[in-house]
Coordinates of C-alpha atoms and ligand atoms in Angstrom, one line a residue:
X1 CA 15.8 15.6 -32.0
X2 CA 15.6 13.1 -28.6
X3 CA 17.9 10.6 -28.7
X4 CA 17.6 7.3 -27.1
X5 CA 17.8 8.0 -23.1
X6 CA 20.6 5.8 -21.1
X7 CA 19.9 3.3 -18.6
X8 CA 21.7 1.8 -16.3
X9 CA 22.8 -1.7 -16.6
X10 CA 20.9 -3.1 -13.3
X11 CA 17.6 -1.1 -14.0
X12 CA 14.6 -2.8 -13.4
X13 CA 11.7 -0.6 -14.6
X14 CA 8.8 -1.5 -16.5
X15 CA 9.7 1.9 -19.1
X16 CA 13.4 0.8 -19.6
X17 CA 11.6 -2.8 -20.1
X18 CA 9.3 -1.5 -22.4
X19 CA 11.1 1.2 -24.0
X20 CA 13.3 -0.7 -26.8
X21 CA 14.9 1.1 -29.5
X22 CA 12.1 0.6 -31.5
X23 CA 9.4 1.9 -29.7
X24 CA 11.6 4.7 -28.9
X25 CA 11.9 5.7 -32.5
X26 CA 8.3 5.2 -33.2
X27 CA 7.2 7.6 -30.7
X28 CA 10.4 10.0 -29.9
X29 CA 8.4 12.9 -32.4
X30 CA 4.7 12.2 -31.5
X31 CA 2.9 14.7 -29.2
X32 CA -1.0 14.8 -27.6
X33 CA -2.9 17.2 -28.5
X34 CA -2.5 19.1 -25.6
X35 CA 0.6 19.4 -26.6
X36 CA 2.3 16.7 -24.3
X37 CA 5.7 14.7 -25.3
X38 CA 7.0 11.3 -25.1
X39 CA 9.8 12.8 -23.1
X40 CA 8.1 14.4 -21.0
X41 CA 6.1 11.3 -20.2
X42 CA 9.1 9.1 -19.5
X43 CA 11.8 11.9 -18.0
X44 CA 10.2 10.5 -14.3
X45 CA 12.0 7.1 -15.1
X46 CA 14.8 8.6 -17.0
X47 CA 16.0 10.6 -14.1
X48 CA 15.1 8.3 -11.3
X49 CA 16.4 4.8 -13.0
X50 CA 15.3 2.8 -9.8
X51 CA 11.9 3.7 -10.5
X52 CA 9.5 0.7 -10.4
X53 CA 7.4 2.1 -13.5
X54 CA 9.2 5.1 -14.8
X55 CA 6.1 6.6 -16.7
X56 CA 3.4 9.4 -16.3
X57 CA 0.5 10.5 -18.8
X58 CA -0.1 14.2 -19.5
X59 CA -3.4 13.8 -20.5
X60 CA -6.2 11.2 -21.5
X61 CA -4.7 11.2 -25.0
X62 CA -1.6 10.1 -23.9
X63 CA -2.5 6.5 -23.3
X64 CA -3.7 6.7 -26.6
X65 CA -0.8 8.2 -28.3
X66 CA 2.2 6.8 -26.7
X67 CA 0.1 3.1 -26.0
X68 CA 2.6 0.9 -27.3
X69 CA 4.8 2.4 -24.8
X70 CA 1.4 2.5 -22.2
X71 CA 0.0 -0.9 -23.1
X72 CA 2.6 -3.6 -22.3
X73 CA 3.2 -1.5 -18.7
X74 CA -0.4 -1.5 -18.6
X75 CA -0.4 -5.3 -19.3
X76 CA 2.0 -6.1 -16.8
X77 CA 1.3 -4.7 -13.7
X78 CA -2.2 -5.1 -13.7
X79 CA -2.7 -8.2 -16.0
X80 CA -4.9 -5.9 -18.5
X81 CA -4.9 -6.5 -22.2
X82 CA -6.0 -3.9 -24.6
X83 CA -8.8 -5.7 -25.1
X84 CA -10.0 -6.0 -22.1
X85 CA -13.0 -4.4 -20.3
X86 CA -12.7 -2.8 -17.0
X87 CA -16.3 -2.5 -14.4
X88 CA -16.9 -0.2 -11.8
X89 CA -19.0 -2.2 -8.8
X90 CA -18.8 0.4 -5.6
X91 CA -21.8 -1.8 -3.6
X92 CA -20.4 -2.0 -0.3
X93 CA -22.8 -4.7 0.3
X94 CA -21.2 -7.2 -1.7
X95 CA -18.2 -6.8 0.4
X96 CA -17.2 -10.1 2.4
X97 CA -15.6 -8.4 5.7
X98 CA -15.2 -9.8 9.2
X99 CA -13.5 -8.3 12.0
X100 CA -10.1 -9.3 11.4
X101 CA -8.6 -8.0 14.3
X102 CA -11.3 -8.2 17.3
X103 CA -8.4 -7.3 19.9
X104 CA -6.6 -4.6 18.2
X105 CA -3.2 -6.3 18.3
X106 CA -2.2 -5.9 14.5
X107 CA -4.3 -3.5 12.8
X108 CA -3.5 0.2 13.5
X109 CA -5.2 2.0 11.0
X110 CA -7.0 1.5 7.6
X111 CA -7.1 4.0 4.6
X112 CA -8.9 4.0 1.1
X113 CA -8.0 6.6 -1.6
X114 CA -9.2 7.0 -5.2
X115 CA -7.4 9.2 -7.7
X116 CA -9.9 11.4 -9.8
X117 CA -9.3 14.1 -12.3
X118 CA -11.3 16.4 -13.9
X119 CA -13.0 15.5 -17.9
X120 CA -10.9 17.6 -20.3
X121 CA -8.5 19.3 -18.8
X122 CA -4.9 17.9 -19.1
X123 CA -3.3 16.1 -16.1
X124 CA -1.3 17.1 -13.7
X125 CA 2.0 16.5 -15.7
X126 CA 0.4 18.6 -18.6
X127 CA -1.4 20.9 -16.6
X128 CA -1.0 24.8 -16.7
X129 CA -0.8 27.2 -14.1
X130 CA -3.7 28.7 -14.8
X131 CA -5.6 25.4 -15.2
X132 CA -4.4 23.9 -11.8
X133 CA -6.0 27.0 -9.7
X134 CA -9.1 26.3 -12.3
X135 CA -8.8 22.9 -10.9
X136 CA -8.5 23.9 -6.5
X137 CA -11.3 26.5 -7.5
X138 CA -13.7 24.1 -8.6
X139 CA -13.1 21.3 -6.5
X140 CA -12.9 23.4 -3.2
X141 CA -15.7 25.0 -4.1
X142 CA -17.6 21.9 -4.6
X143 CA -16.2 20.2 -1.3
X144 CA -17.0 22.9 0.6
X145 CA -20.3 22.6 -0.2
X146 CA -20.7 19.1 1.3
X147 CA -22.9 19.1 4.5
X148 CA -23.6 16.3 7.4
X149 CA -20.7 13.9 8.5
X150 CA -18.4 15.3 5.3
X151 CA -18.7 18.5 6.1
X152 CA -15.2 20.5 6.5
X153 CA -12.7 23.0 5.5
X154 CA -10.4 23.6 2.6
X155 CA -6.8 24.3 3.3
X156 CA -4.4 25.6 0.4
X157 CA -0.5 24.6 1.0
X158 CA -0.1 28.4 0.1
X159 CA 0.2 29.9 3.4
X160 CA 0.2 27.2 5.8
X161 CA 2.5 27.4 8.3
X162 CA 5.4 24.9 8.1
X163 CA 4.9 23.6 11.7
X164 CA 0.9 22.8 10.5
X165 CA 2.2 21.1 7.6
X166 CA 4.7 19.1 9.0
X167 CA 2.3 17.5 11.6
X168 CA -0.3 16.8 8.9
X169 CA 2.4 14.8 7.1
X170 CA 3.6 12.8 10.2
X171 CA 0.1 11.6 11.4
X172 CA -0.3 10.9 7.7
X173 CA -3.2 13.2 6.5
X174 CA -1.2 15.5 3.9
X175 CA 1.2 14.6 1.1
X176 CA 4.7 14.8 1.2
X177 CA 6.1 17.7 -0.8
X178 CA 9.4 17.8 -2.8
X179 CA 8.8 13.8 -3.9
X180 CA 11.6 13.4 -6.9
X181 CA 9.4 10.8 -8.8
X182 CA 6.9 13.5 -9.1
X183 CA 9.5 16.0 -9.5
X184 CA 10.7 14.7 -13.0
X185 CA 7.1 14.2 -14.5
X186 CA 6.8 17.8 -13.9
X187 CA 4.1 17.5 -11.2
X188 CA 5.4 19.5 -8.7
X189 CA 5.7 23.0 -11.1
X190 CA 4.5 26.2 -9.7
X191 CA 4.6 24.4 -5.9
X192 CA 2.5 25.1 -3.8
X193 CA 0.1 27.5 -5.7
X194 CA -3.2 25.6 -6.4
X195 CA -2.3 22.3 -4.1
X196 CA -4.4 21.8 -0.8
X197 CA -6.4 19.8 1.5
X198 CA -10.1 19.5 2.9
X199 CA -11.1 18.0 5.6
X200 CA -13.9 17.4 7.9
X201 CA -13.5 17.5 11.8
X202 CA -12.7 14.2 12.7
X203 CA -10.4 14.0 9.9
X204 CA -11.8 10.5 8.5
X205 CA -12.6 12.2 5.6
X206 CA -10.1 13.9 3.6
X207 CA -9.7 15.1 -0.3
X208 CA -5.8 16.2 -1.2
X209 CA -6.0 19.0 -4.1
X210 CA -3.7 18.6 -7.1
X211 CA -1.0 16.3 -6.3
X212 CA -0.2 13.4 -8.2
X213 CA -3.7 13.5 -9.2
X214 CA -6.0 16.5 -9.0
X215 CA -8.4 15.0 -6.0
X216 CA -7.1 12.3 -4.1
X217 CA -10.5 11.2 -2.2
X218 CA -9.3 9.9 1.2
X219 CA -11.6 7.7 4.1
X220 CA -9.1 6.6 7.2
X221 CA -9.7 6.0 10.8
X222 CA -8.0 4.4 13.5
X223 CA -8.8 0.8 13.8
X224 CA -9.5 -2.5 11.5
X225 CA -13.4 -1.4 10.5
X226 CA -12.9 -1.6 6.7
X227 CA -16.2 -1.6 6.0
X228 CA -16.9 1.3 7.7
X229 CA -14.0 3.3 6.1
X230 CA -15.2 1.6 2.8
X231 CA -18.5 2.8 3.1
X232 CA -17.9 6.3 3.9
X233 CA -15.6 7.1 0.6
X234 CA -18.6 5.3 -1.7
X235 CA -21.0 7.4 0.0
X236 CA -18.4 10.6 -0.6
X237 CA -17.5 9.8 -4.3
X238 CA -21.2 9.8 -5.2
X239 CA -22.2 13.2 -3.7
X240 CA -19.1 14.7 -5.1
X241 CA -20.2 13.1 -8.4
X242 CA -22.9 15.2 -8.3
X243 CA -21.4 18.1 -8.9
X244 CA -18.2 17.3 -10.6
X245 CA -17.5 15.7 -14.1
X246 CA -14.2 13.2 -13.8
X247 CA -12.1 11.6 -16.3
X248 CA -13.1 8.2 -17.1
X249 CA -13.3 6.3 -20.6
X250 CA -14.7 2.9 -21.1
X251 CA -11.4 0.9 -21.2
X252 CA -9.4 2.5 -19.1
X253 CA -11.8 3.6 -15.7
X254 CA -10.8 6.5 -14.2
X255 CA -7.6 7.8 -16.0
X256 CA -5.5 8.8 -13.9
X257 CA -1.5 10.5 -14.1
X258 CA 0.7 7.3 -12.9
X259 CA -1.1 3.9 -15.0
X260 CA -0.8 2.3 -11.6
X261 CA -3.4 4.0 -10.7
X262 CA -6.4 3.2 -13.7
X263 CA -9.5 2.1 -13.6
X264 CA -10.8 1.8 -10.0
X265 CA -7.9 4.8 -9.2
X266 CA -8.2 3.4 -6.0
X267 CA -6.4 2.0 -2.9
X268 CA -7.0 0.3 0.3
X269 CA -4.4 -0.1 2.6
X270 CA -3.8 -0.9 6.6
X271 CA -1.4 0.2 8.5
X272 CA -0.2 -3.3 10.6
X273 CA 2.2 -4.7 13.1
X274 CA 3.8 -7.6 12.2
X275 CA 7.1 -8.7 14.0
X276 CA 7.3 -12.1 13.8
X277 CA 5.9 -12.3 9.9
X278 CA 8.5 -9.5 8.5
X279 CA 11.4 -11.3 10.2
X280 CA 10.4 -14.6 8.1
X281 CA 10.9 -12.7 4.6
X282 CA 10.1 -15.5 1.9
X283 CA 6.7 -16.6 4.0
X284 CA 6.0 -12.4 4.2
X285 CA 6.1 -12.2 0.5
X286 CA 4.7 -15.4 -0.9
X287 CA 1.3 -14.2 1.0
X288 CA 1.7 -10.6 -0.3
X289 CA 2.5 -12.3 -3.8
X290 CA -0.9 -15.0 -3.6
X291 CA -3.0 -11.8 -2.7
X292 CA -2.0 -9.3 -4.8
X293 CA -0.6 -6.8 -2.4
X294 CA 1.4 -4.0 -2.3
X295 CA 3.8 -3.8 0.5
X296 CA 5.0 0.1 1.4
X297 CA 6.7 1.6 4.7
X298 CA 4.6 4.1 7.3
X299 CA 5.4 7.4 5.8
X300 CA 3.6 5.8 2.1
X301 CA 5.3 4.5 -1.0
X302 CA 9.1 4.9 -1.0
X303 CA 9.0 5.4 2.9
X304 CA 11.1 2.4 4.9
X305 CA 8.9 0.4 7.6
X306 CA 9.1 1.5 12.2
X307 CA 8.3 -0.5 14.6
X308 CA 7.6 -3.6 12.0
X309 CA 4.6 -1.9 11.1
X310 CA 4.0 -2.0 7.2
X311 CA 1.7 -0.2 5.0
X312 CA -0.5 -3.3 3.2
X313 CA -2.6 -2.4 0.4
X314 CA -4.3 -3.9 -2.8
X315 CA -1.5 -3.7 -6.3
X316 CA -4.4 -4.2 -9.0
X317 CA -6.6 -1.4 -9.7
X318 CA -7.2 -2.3 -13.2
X319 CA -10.0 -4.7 -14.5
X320 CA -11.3 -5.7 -11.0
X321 CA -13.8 -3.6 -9.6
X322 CA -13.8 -1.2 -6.4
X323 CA -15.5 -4.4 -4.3
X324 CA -12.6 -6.6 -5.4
X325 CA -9.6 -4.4 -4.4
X326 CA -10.9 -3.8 -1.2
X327 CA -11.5 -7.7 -1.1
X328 CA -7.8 -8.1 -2.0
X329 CA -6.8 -6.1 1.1
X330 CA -9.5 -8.0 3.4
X331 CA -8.4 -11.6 2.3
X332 CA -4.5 -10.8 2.0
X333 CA -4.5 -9.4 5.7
X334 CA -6.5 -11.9 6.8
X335 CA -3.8 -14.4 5.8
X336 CA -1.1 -12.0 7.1
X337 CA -2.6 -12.1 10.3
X338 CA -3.6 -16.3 10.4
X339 CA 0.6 -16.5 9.2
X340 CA 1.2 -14.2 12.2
X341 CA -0.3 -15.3 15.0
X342 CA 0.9 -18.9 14.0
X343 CA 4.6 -17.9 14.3
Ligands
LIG1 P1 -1.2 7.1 -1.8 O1 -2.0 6.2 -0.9 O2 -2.0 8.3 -2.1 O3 -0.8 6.3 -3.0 P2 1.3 7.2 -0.2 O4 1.7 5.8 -0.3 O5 2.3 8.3 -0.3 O6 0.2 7.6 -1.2 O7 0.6 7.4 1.2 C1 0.0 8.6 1.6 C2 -0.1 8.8 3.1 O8 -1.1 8.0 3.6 C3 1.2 8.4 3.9 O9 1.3 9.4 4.9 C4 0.8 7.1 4.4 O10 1.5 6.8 5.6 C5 -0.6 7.3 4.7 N1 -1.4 6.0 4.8 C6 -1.5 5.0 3.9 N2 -2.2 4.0 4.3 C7 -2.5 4.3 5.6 C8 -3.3 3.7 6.7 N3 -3.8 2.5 6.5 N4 -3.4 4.3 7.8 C9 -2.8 5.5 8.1 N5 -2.1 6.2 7.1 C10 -2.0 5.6 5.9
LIG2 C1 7.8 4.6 -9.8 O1 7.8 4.3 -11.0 O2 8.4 3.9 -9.0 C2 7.1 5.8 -9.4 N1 6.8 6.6 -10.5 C3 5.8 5.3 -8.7 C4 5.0 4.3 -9.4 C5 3.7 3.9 -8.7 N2 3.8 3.2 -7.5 C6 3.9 1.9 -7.3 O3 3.6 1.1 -8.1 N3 4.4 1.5 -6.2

């Protein structure tokens, strides 16, 4: 029978928060469905105590079944109740977005990424063998199907040379492999069979195959034209729609593997210089804090910062809509850049 996992005395995540005693005991013998644990669901955070969140779902019913573990986490870093309703708004129009960096002297790059997985098939944490190259089969068949400006090729991580992959990683189009988060949730099992990447020619477009999540729709180019990059990924979910079916409930969104990443699954980030802002520390994060950002370092999320660039993106995904986050990202550099410029 699981016993009650240890925790250091200084940990900080939201699972050893959330996970008293009696949660534990409520939930230490319930199981999905599918057939996935409560231990499996919080060995991520178990074995990696500075975790910020510590959890990962197996499957759609595992919001469900584990929820009073799920629903305060849930609650807390995105302000969503259970009762709550989340809306999907993708119309680029409604977007308020000026040039925010007319000179190029801040913004290097911008990036937005949705997390989708495919309607009743367990997540990647849960996922079979067999199921994950069900998973590359389908969705690189359907990618490679896309024609005009998306048009592009489907790489599989099986086979690529290491020289390939490593340069894909530095100029920050591929994943990271052997990330120990992911690791302990049991994401990385069977690596690399069935993980990949598609890409069209210019590389602004870009879908990573079962990683964290089984598609990972990607729209990046060099520059501070969010609208642009914005625009593209709407126009790419909605043809990809087409012809796949994703995992999405009424409450919830998109369901995704990490609850970070529900309901609008998505996230829009720059890539900006800021040397005089970063060296003033409390003014660097009150901003962040007032617009809801997430700070991370130039190789992504558990990377350190180069150069004083930083990796700015919107926290919520939850119970605002796809126009909002991006809105977050807008406003929030927008103030970086006014706090900036004045120093
Ligand atoms: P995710 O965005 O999928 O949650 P990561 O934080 O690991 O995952 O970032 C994935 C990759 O995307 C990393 O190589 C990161 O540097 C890159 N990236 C994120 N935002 C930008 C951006 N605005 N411009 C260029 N690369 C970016
Ligand atoms: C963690 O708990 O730190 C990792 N499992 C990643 C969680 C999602 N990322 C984030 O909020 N920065």
């Amino acid at each position: 029978m699981p016993s009650y996992p240890h925790f250091p005395e200084n940990c900080t995540s939201l699972l050893c928060k959330y996970l008293t005693p009696t949660i534990f005991e409520k939930l230490r013998n319930r199981k999905t469905p599918s057939g996935f644990t409560l231990m499996q669901a919080i060995n991520s955070g178990v074995q990696n105590p500075e975790s910020a969140i510590g959890v990962y779902a197996g499957d759609e019913a595992s919001y469900e079944v584990f929820s009073p573990l799920f629903n305060p986490i849930i609650q807390e870093y995105h302000g969503f109740g259970h009762e709550d309703h989340h809306q999907s708004d993708m119309d680029s129009t409604k977007l308020k977005a000026t040039d925010l960096d007319p000179e190029n002297k801040y913004i290097i790059s911008t990036r937005i990424r949705v997390g989708r997985n495919l309607n009743a098939l367990p997540l990647g944490p849960g996922i079979s063998k067999e199921q994950r190259l069900h998973v590359e089969d389908e969705v690189s068949s359907a990618l490679l199907s896309l024609q005009g400006t998306l048009q592009g090729n489907y790489f599989p991580l099986e086979g690529m040379s290491d020289s390939v992959q490593k340069q894909l990683i530095e100029d920050h189009f591929l994943f990271k492999a052997g990330d120990r988060f992911l690791e302990a949730a049991g994401l990385n099992r069977d690596w690399p069979s069935g993980r990949g990447i598609f890409h069209n020619r210019e590389k602004t477009f870009l879908v990573w195959v079962n990683e964290e999540d089984q598609l990972r729709i990607i729209s990046m180019q060099q520059g501070g034209d969010i609208k642009a990059v914005f625009e593209r990924l709407v126009s790419a979910i909605g043809t990809i729609e087409k012809q796949l079916t994703f995992m999405h409930s009424e409450h919830l969104g998109y369901i995704t593997s990490c609850p970070t990443n529900l309901g609008t699954a998505m996230r829009a980030s720059v890539h900006i210089k800021l040397p005089k802002l970063s060296q003033d520390k409390e003014q660097f994060q009150a901003i962040t804090k007032q617009y809801h950002l997430q700070i991370r370092g130039i190789h992504g999320e558990h990377s350190e910062s180069e150069a004083a660039i930083f990796d700015i993106s919107n926290r919520r995904r939850l119970g605002i809509t796809e126009v909002e986050c991006v809105q977050d990202m807008h406003d929030g550099v927008a103030a970086l850049i006014a706090a900036e410029e004045k120093l």
